[in-house]
Short mmCIF file of C-alpha atoms in Angstrom, two decimals:
data_model
loop_
_atom_site.label_atom_id
_atom_site.label_comp_id
_atom_site.label_asym_id
_atom_site.label_seq_id
_atom_site.Cartn_x
_atom_site.Cartn_y
_atom_site.Cartn_z
CA GLN A 206 0.07 -0.04 0.13
CA CYS A 207 2.63 2.44 1.04
CA ALA A 208 4.53 1.65 -2.28
CA GLY A 209 1.15 2.11 -4.13
CA ARG A 210 0.47 5.34 -2.36
CA ASP A 211 4.27 6.31 -3.31
CA ILE A 212 3.83 5.24 -6.79
CA LYS A 213 0.30 7.91 -7.11
CA ARG A 214 2.66 10.76 -5.28
CA LEU A 215 5.29 10.36 -7.95
CA SER A 216 2.61 10.30 -10.77
CA VAL A 217 1.06 13.49 -9.40
CA MET A 218 4.32 15.37 -9.02
CA GLN A 219 5.48 14.37 -12.42
CA ALA A 220 2.13 15.75 -13.87
CA ALA A 221 2.17 18.80 -11.91
CA ALA A 222 6.05 19.47 -13.43
CA LYS A 223 4.45 19.02 -16.63
CA LEU A 224 2.08 21.94 -16.22
CA ASP A 225 4.52 23.95 -14.85
CA SER A 226 7.03 23.53 -17.81
CA LYS A 227 4.06 23.91 -20.40
CA PRO A 228 4.05 27.47 -20.43
CA SER A 229 7.81 27.81 -20.37
CA LEU A 230 8.13 25.21 -23.33
CA GLU A 231 5.21 27.53 -25.56
CA GLY A 232 7.60 30.52 -24.54
CA GLU A 233 10.57 28.83 -25.87
CA GLU A 234 8.87 27.53 -28.92
CA ALA A 235 7.18 31.22 -29.56
CA GLY A 236 10.43 32.66 -28.89
CA HIS A 237 12.30 30.45 -31.29
CA GLU A 238 9.27 31.21 -33.74
CA GLU A 239 9.95 34.67 -33.41
CA GLY A 240 13.89 34.51 -33.49
CA HIS A 241 12.81 32.51 -36.66
CA GLY A 242 11.12 35.24 -38.24
CA LEU A 243 13.73 37.72 -37.53
CA ALA A 244 16.34 35.86 -38.82
CA VAL A 245 14.00 35.45 -42.16
CA GLU A 246 13.65 39.07 -42.15
CA ASP A 247 17.20 39.87 -41.88
CA LYS A 248 17.86 37.35 -44.44
CA ASP A 249 15.19 39.13 -46.78
CA ASP A 250 17.02 42.72 -46.00
CA ASP A 251 20.37 41.01 -47.11
CA VAL A 252 18.91 39.57 -50.26
CA GLY A 253 17.07 43.03 -51.16
CA THR A 254 20.32 45.42 -50.53
CA TRP A 255 23.26 45.24 -53.39
CA ASP A 256 26.69 45.51 -51.79
CA PRO A 257 29.07 46.82 -54.50
CA VAL A 258 31.88 45.65 -52.28
CA ALA A 259 30.56 42.15 -52.26
CA ALA A 260 29.90 42.50 -55.91
CA PHE A 261 33.28 43.63 -56.83
CA GLY A 262 34.85 40.76 -54.69
CA ASP A 263 32.54 38.02 -56.78
CA LEU A 264 33.86 39.39 -60.00
CA ASN A 265 37.34 39.30 -58.81
CA ALA A 266 36.73 35.46 -57.77
CA TYR A 267 35.08 34.61 -61.00
CA ALA A 268 37.80 36.43 -63.38
CA ASP A 269 40.44 34.47 -60.91
CA ALA A 270 38.75 31.11 -61.43
CA HIS A 271 37.90 31.77 -64.82
CA PRO A 272 41.06 33.32 -66.59
CA HIS A 273 39.55 33.24 -70.06
CA PHE A 274 36.72 35.81 -69.06
CA THR A 275 39.02 38.87 -69.02
CA SER A 276 40.83 37.78 -72.29
CA SER A 277 36.99 37.30 -73.78
CA ALA A 278 36.12 40.88 -72.55
CA ILE A 279 38.99 42.67 -73.98
CA ALA A 280 38.77 40.86 -77.44
CA TRP A 281 35.11 42.27 -77.63
CA ILE A 282 35.86 45.54 -76.55
CA ILE A 283 38.81 45.60 -78.83
CA ALA A 284 36.96 44.48 -81.59
CA GLY A 285 34.04 47.03 -80.94
CA ASN A 286 36.80 49.81 -81.00
CA VAL A 287 37.97 48.89 -84.24
CA LEU A 288 34.66 48.57 -85.85
CA GLY A 289 33.53 51.77 -84.54
CA LEU A 290 36.70 53.64 -85.99
CA VAL A 291 36.14 52.14 -89.19
CA GLY A 292 32.75 53.24 -89.01
CA LEU A 293 33.69 56.97 -87.93
CA PHE A 294 36.26 56.79 -90.97
CA LEU A 295 33.62 56.07 -93.46
CA VAL A 296 30.96 58.31 -92.82
CA LEU A 297 33.24 61.15 -92.72
CA PHE A 298 34.88 60.17 -95.47
CA SER A 299 31.82 59.91 -97.56
CA GLU A 300 30.23 62.88 -96.15
CA VAL A 301 33.19 65.08 -96.52
CA ARG A 302 33.68 64.05 -100.13
CA MET A 303 29.91 64.76 -100.71
CA VAL A 304 30.23 68.46 -99.25
CA MET A 305 32.88 69.25 -101.55
CA THR A 306 31.10 67.87 -104.40
CA VAL A 307 28.20 70.07 -103.72
CA ARG A 308 30.36 73.32 -102.84
CA THR A 309 31.91 72.78 -106.27
CA GLN A 310 28.48 72.49 -107.71
CA ASP A 311 27.26 75.96 -105.72
CA THR A 312 30.39 77.70 -107.22
CA ARG A 313 29.99 76.99 -110.75
CA LYS A 314 26.08 77.71 -110.42
CA GLN A 315 27.12 81.25 -108.73
CA LEU A 316 29.36 81.98 -111.37
CA VAL A 317 26.93 81.25 -114.39
CA VAL A 318 24.41 83.51 -112.57
CA LEU A 319 26.91 86.06 -112.58
CA GLN A 320 27.68 85.51 -115.87
CA HIS A 321 31.57 84.49 -115.24
CA MET A 322 30.81 81.23 -116.90
CA VAL A 323 29.06 80.04 -119.93
CA PRO A 324 27.20 76.87 -119.84
CA THR A 325 28.32 74.51 -122.08
CA GLU A 326 28.07 70.85 -122.84
CA ARG A 327 31.10 70.60 -120.89
CA LEU A 328 29.58 71.25 -117.65
CA LYS A 329 26.79 69.10 -118.51
CA GLU A 330 29.37 66.18 -118.73
CA VAL A 331 31.07 67.45 -115.46
CA ALA A 332 27.57 67.32 -113.91
CA GLU A 333 27.04 63.85 -115.02
CA GLU A 334 30.55 62.78 -113.72
CA GLU A 335 29.95 64.35 -110.14
CA LYS A 336 26.75 62.46 -110.22
CA ARG A 337 28.25 58.91 -110.73
CA SER A 338 31.21 59.64 -108.41
CA VAL A 339 28.37 60.12 -105.76
CA ALA A 340 26.50 57.59 -106.54
CA GLY A 341 27.66 55.10 -103.62
CA ARG A 342 27.68 58.00 -100.73
CA PRO A 343 24.13 56.66 -99.04
CA TYR A 344 25.67 53.29 -99.20
CA ILE A 345 29.33 54.21 -97.69
CA THR A 346 27.40 56.25 -95.15
CA ALA A 347 24.92 53.75 -94.34
CA LEU A 348 27.93 50.96 -94.00
CA GLY A 349 29.97 53.31 -91.56
CA SER A 350 26.30 53.53 -89.59
CA VAL A 351 26.00 50.00 -89.14
CA LEU A 352 29.59 49.52 -88.23
CA LEU A 353 29.09 51.94 -85.54
CA VAL A 354 26.27 50.07 -84.43
CA ALA A 355 28.27 46.71 -84.55
CA GLY A 356 30.86 48.46 -82.67
CA ALA A 357 28.97 49.40 -80.13
CA ALA A 358 27.32 46.13 -79.60
CA CYS A 359 30.66 44.73 -79.35
CA PHE A 360 31.95 46.79 -76.79
CA LEU A 361 28.52 46.52 -74.54
CA THR A 362 28.42 42.78 -74.75
CA PRO A 363 30.90 41.83 -71.70
CA PHE A 364 28.73 43.74 -69.58
CA CYS A 365 26.03 41.21 -69.60
CA ASP A 366 28.45 38.53 -68.19
CA ILE A 367 29.36 41.37 -65.74
CA LEU A 368 25.90 42.30 -64.53
CA ASP A 369 25.00 38.35 -64.01
CA ILE A 370 28.19 37.81 -61.86
CA ILE A 371 27.35 40.80 -59.59
CA GLY A 372 23.98 39.85 -59.21
CA VAL A 373 22.27 42.96 -61.17
CA SER A 374 19.83 42.14 -63.64
CA SER A 375 16.53 43.90 -64.66
CA GLY A 376 12.94 42.78 -66.33
CA VAL A 377 14.50 43.09 -69.74
CA PRO A 378 16.81 40.53 -71.55
CA CYS A 379 20.32 41.91 -71.52
CA ALA A 380 20.68 41.39 -75.42
CA VAL A 381 17.82 43.46 -75.98
CA ILE A 382 19.07 46.63 -74.15
CA VAL A 383 22.58 46.03 -76.01
CA LEU A 384 20.77 46.09 -79.25
CA MET A 385 19.05 49.00 -78.30
CA GLU A 386 21.71 51.08 -77.08
CA ALA A 387 23.91 49.93 -79.95
CA VAL A 388 21.08 51.12 -82.66
CA VAL A 389 20.33 54.60 -80.72
CA PHE A 390 24.58 55.24 -80.34
CA GLY A 391 25.25 54.40 -83.95
CA VAL A 392 22.25 56.42 -85.19
CA CYS A 393 23.01 59.32 -82.68
CA VAL A 394 26.67 59.50 -83.99
CA SER A 395 26.15 58.98 -87.52
CA CYS A 396 23.61 62.23 -87.35
CA PHE A 397 26.18 64.40 -85.36
CA LEU A 398 28.96 63.76 -87.94
CA VAL A 399 26.54 64.31 -90.56
CA ALA A 400 25.49 67.37 -89.03
CA LEU A 401 29.31 68.46 -88.37
CA CYS A 402 30.12 68.03 -91.95
CA TRP A 403 27.40 70.33 -93.33
CA SER A 404 27.11 72.45 -90.87
CA CYS A 405 28.87 75.32 -93.13
CA THR A 406 27.32 74.37 -96.41
CA ARG A 407 23.90 73.46 -95.61
CA PRO A 408 23.02 74.78 -92.14
CA TRP A 409 19.47 74.35 -91.97
CA ALA A 410 20.18 70.57 -93.26
CA ALA A 411 22.85 70.26 -90.37
CA ILE A 412 20.27 71.44 -87.93
CA VAL A 413 18.13 68.59 -88.58
CA PHE A 414 20.45 65.93 -88.30
CA MET A 415 21.68 67.55 -84.77
CA VAL A 416 18.19 67.68 -83.62
CA ILE A 417 18.06 63.92 -84.13
CA SER A 418 21.11 63.26 -82.64
CA LEU A 419 20.33 65.43 -79.52
CA MET A 420 16.94 64.11 -78.89
CA GLY A 421 18.43 60.88 -78.99
CA ASP A 422 21.27 61.55 -76.68
CA ILE A 423 18.60 63.10 -73.91
CA LEU A 424 16.19 60.28 -74.25
CA CYS A 425 17.52 57.20 -75.03
CA PRO A 426 19.92 57.05 -71.95
CA THR A 427 17.21 56.38 -69.48
CA GLY A 428 17.01 53.08 -70.98
CA ASN A 429 13.25 53.37 -71.20
CA VAL A 430 11.88 51.72 -74.03
CA LEU A 431 8.75 53.77 -74.37
CA LEU A 432 11.13 56.91 -75.00
CA VAL A 433 13.45 55.57 -77.23
CA CYS A 434 10.05 54.35 -79.58
CA VAL A 435 9.30 57.66 -79.19
CA TRP A 436 12.42 59.17 -80.11
CA PHE A 437 12.69 56.76 -83.22
CA ALA A 438 8.84 58.04 -84.49
CA PHE A 439 9.88 61.54 -84.06
CA SER A 440 13.21 60.68 -85.83
CA ALA A 441 11.67 59.10 -88.57
CA LEU A 442 8.96 62.10 -88.93
CA LEU A 443 11.46 64.77 -88.94
CA PHE A 444 13.83 63.47 -91.76
CA GLY A 445 11.27 62.10 -94.12
CA ALA A 446 9.18 65.52 -93.80
CA TYR A 447 12.15 67.86 -94.25
CA PHE A 448 14.09 65.43 -96.82
CA TYR A 449 11.44 64.19 -99.09
CA TRP A 450 8.02 65.78 -98.20
CA LEU A 451 8.88 69.49 -98.22
CA PRO A 452 10.76 69.17 -101.38
CA ALA A 453 8.08 66.92 -103.05
CA SER A 454 5.25 69.41 -102.03
CA TYR A 455 7.07 72.42 -103.44
CA ALA A 456 8.05 70.43 -106.76
CA ASP A 457 4.18 69.47 -106.98
CA LYS A 458 3.06 73.14 -106.72
CA GLU A 459 5.92 74.41 -108.97
CA GLU A 460 6.89 76.70 -106.38
CA GLU A 461 10.37 77.81 -105.71
CA VAL A 462 12.00 75.62 -102.87
CA PRO A 463 12.61 77.98 -100.01
CA ALA A 464 16.54 79.09 -98.90
CA TRP A 465 15.78 76.69 -95.48
CA VAL A 466 14.66 73.81 -97.55
CA GLN A 467 17.89 72.21 -98.55
CA SER A 468 19.52 69.15 -100.08
CA VAL A 469 22.65 67.34 -98.84
CA GLY A 470 22.70 64.86 -102.16
CA PRO A 471 21.50 61.48 -102.71
CA LEU A 472 20.02 59.70 -99.77
CA ASP A 473 18.09 56.67 -101.26
CA ILE A 474 19.45 53.27 -100.82
CA SER A 475 17.90 51.46 -103.63
CA LEU A 476 17.29 47.68 -104.07
CA ASP A 477 17.53 47.90 -107.87
CA PRO A 478 20.91 45.52 -108.99
CA LYS A 479 21.72 48.32 -111.55
CA ARG A 480 21.94 51.03 -108.65
CA TRP A 481 24.00 48.57 -106.72
CA GLN A 482 26.49 48.09 -109.76
CA GLN A 483 26.60 51.73 -109.96
CA ALA A 484 27.20 52.23 -105.90
CA GLY A 485 29.91 49.62 -106.30
CA GLU A 486 31.72 50.92 -109.42
CA SER A 487 31.62 54.56 -107.92
CA ILE A 488 32.78 53.14 -104.13
CA GLY A 489 36.10 50.95 -106.18
CA LYS A 490 36.79 54.22 -107.84
CA GLU A 491 37.30 56.33 -105.03
CA ALA A 492 39.00 53.52 -103.06
CA THR A 493 41.41 53.41 -105.90
CA ASP A 494 41.68 57.29 -106.32
CA LEU A 495 42.21 57.28 -102.36
CA LEU A 496 45.30 54.89 -102.60
CA VAL A 497 46.61 55.62 -105.71
CA ASN A 498 47.01 59.46 -104.53
CA ALA A 499 47.43 58.42 -101.02
CA GLY A 500 51.67 59.43 -101.44
CA ASN A 501 50.70 62.85 -103.63
CA ASN A 502 48.00 63.92 -101.02
CA LEU A 503 50.73 63.62 -97.97
CA GLN A 504 53.21 65.35 -100.05
CA THR A 505 51.08 68.26 -100.51
CA LEU A 506 50.47 68.68 -96.62
CA ASN A 507 54.02 69.13 -96.29
CA PRO A 508 55.00 72.69 -97.75
CA LEU A 509 58.45 72.07 -98.10
CA ALA A 510 57.73 69.32 -100.11
CA VAL A 511 55.64 70.54 -102.79
CA LYS A 512 56.61 74.03 -104.16
CA GLN A 513 53.96 76.18 -106.24
CA LYS A 514 55.75 76.60 -109.64
CA ILE A 515 54.44 80.13 -110.65
CA VAL A 516 54.12 81.07 -113.99
CA GLY A 517 56.35 84.22 -114.59
CA LYS A 518 58.81 83.03 -111.51
CA ASP A 519 61.37 80.83 -111.10
CA GLY A 520 62.06 80.89 -114.83
CA ILE A 521 58.64 79.57 -116.13
CA GLU A 522 57.45 81.58 -119.13
CA PRO A 523 53.66 81.43 -120.07
CA VAL A 524 53.56 79.54 -123.38
CA VAL A 525 50.41 79.00 -125.41
CA GLY A 526 48.86 75.77 -124.55
CA MET A 527 50.39 75.20 -121.44
CA ARG A 528 47.81 73.76 -118.74
CA VAL A 529 47.45 75.84 -115.90
CA ARG A 530 45.17 76.65 -113.03
CA MET A 531 44.73 79.14 -109.95
CA ALA A 532 46.88 79.47 -107.08
CA ALA A 533 45.57 78.03 -104.02
CA GLN A 534 44.99 81.21 -102.06
CA TYR A 535 42.58 82.38 -105.09
CA THR A 536 39.34 81.07 -105.99
CA GLU A 537 39.24 77.54 -107.61
CA LYS A 538 38.35 77.56 -111.19
CA GLY A 539 39.48 74.04 -112.21
CA ILE A 540 42.31 73.74 -115.20
CA GLY A 541 42.60 75.49 -118.00
CA THR A 542 44.54 76.59 -121.36
CA ILE A 543 46.72 79.23 -122.21
CA SER A 544 45.10 80.57 -125.49
CA GLN A 545 47.22 83.86 -125.96
CA VAL A 546 50.42 85.47 -124.45
CA HIS A 547 51.22 89.26 -124.73
CA PRO A 548 54.57 90.10 -126.19
CA SER A 549 55.75 91.47 -123.32
CA LYS A 550 54.96 87.90 -121.45
CA LYS A 551 53.43 90.09 -118.46
CA HIS A 552 49.94 88.73 -118.82
CA CYS A 553 48.22 86.18 -120.50
CA ALA A 554 44.61 84.90 -121.44
CA VAL A 555 43.46 81.36 -120.09
CA SER A 556 40.49 79.16 -121.46
CA TRP A 557 38.91 77.19 -118.54
CA ASP A 558 37.80 73.60 -119.16
CA LEU A 559 34.41 74.10 -117.20
CA GLY A 560 34.05 77.22 -119.28
CA GLY A 561 34.88 80.90 -119.55
CA VAL A 562 37.58 82.83 -120.48
CA GLU A 563 40.09 85.07 -118.47
CA ASN A 564 41.92 87.55 -121.18
CA GLN A 565 44.17 89.07 -118.56
CA LEU A 566 46.00 87.18 -115.95
CA TYR A 567 49.14 88.61 -114.76
CA THR A 568 52.60 86.62 -114.87
CA ASP A 569 54.78 89.33 -114.09
CA GLY A 570 54.87 88.39 -110.35
CA ARG A 571 51.98 90.59 -109.24
CA ALA A 572 49.86 89.35 -106.27
CA GLU A 573 46.49 90.16 -108.16
CA TYR A 574 46.40 87.00 -110.31
CA LEU A 575 48.79 84.27 -110.25
CA VAL A 576 48.65 80.94 -112.39
CA VAL A 577 50.22 77.73 -111.39
CA VAL A 578 51.39 75.19 -114.07
CA GLU A 579 49.50 71.65 -113.53
CA PRO A 580 52.13 69.34 -111.91
CA ALA A 581 51.23 66.74 -114.45
CA ASP A 582 52.26 69.37 -117.02
CA THR A 583 55.76 70.51 -115.45
CA ALA A 584 56.66 67.06 -115.34
CA ASP A 585 56.26 66.15 -118.95
CA LYS A 586 57.80 69.57 -120.04
CA ASN A 587 60.44 69.51 -117.65
CA VAL A 588 59.75 72.65 -116.31
#
């Protein structure tokens, strides 16, 4: 009986101990759950906060573990720079050459208006030759713009891998962002270069290109796809309205085109095989002339290498039939032929190939009119 009572007493004591310990256990569990919740919250805070120091460390660790990563990134960047420089050269070469051609045409038109030059069949032939020579201009400029876009895309490509490594991402795929930024960069740079080249010859047209470039520089760095689309639409409308719609509307009305509506030469890129053939021939001729005359052009930049041979100086006497041109410091009139020489040999008459005659060009050393012997003819005559 005593043993039974002891067992019952022990059971009661154990039950009481369990009842006393239950709140503490519940508190511990609650505290554990609360602590667990705090730990989760802290963990979420750590995930949502980007640490640049840790990201830089992750990038260094990845580069150390993958040696090819750095070399690949450098290769992409170098390729992008090379393509960009080639595109820059093509755009500048094409536009500067077009500007010089248009300036020559403007000078001829002004001389005809002032009756200093008579329109001849030779002038028409020269105009046709110039038209053929610039047939490849839109294709060269477009190719340069495409190379600028490709160069920018190559340059930005490694940054996609870098963003993935450091844990920075957006809802838009990185390839889409790179392509969008590359296209914007290529168009903006091309328009800026074209505006720069035409700023003196066609200022109103240059303003159109500059507005397109500046609007792209302002809106597109935000990375907002909507703003980029708005800029593309605005640029296309402005370009088409100024260079196509306005000239066509005045032509249909048979009205004189206002001075602020200016042309910058051919802009159309045709899919006609004949046009592609003409453009290819023009580009080939330009490239050949550039390579053949490269040495001569470099020499002309050095005033000590080439000395102007002035008729009437340096023992050079004017002779009928001598091929001459105006000195570099005077108005360019092309190449001409001495048709008459005064008995005193102090002045002569010159018939210009583009039309017009100068009856009195001094050859006695006066500063008003100095005639330079064409280099090719001086070599033939051993002057």
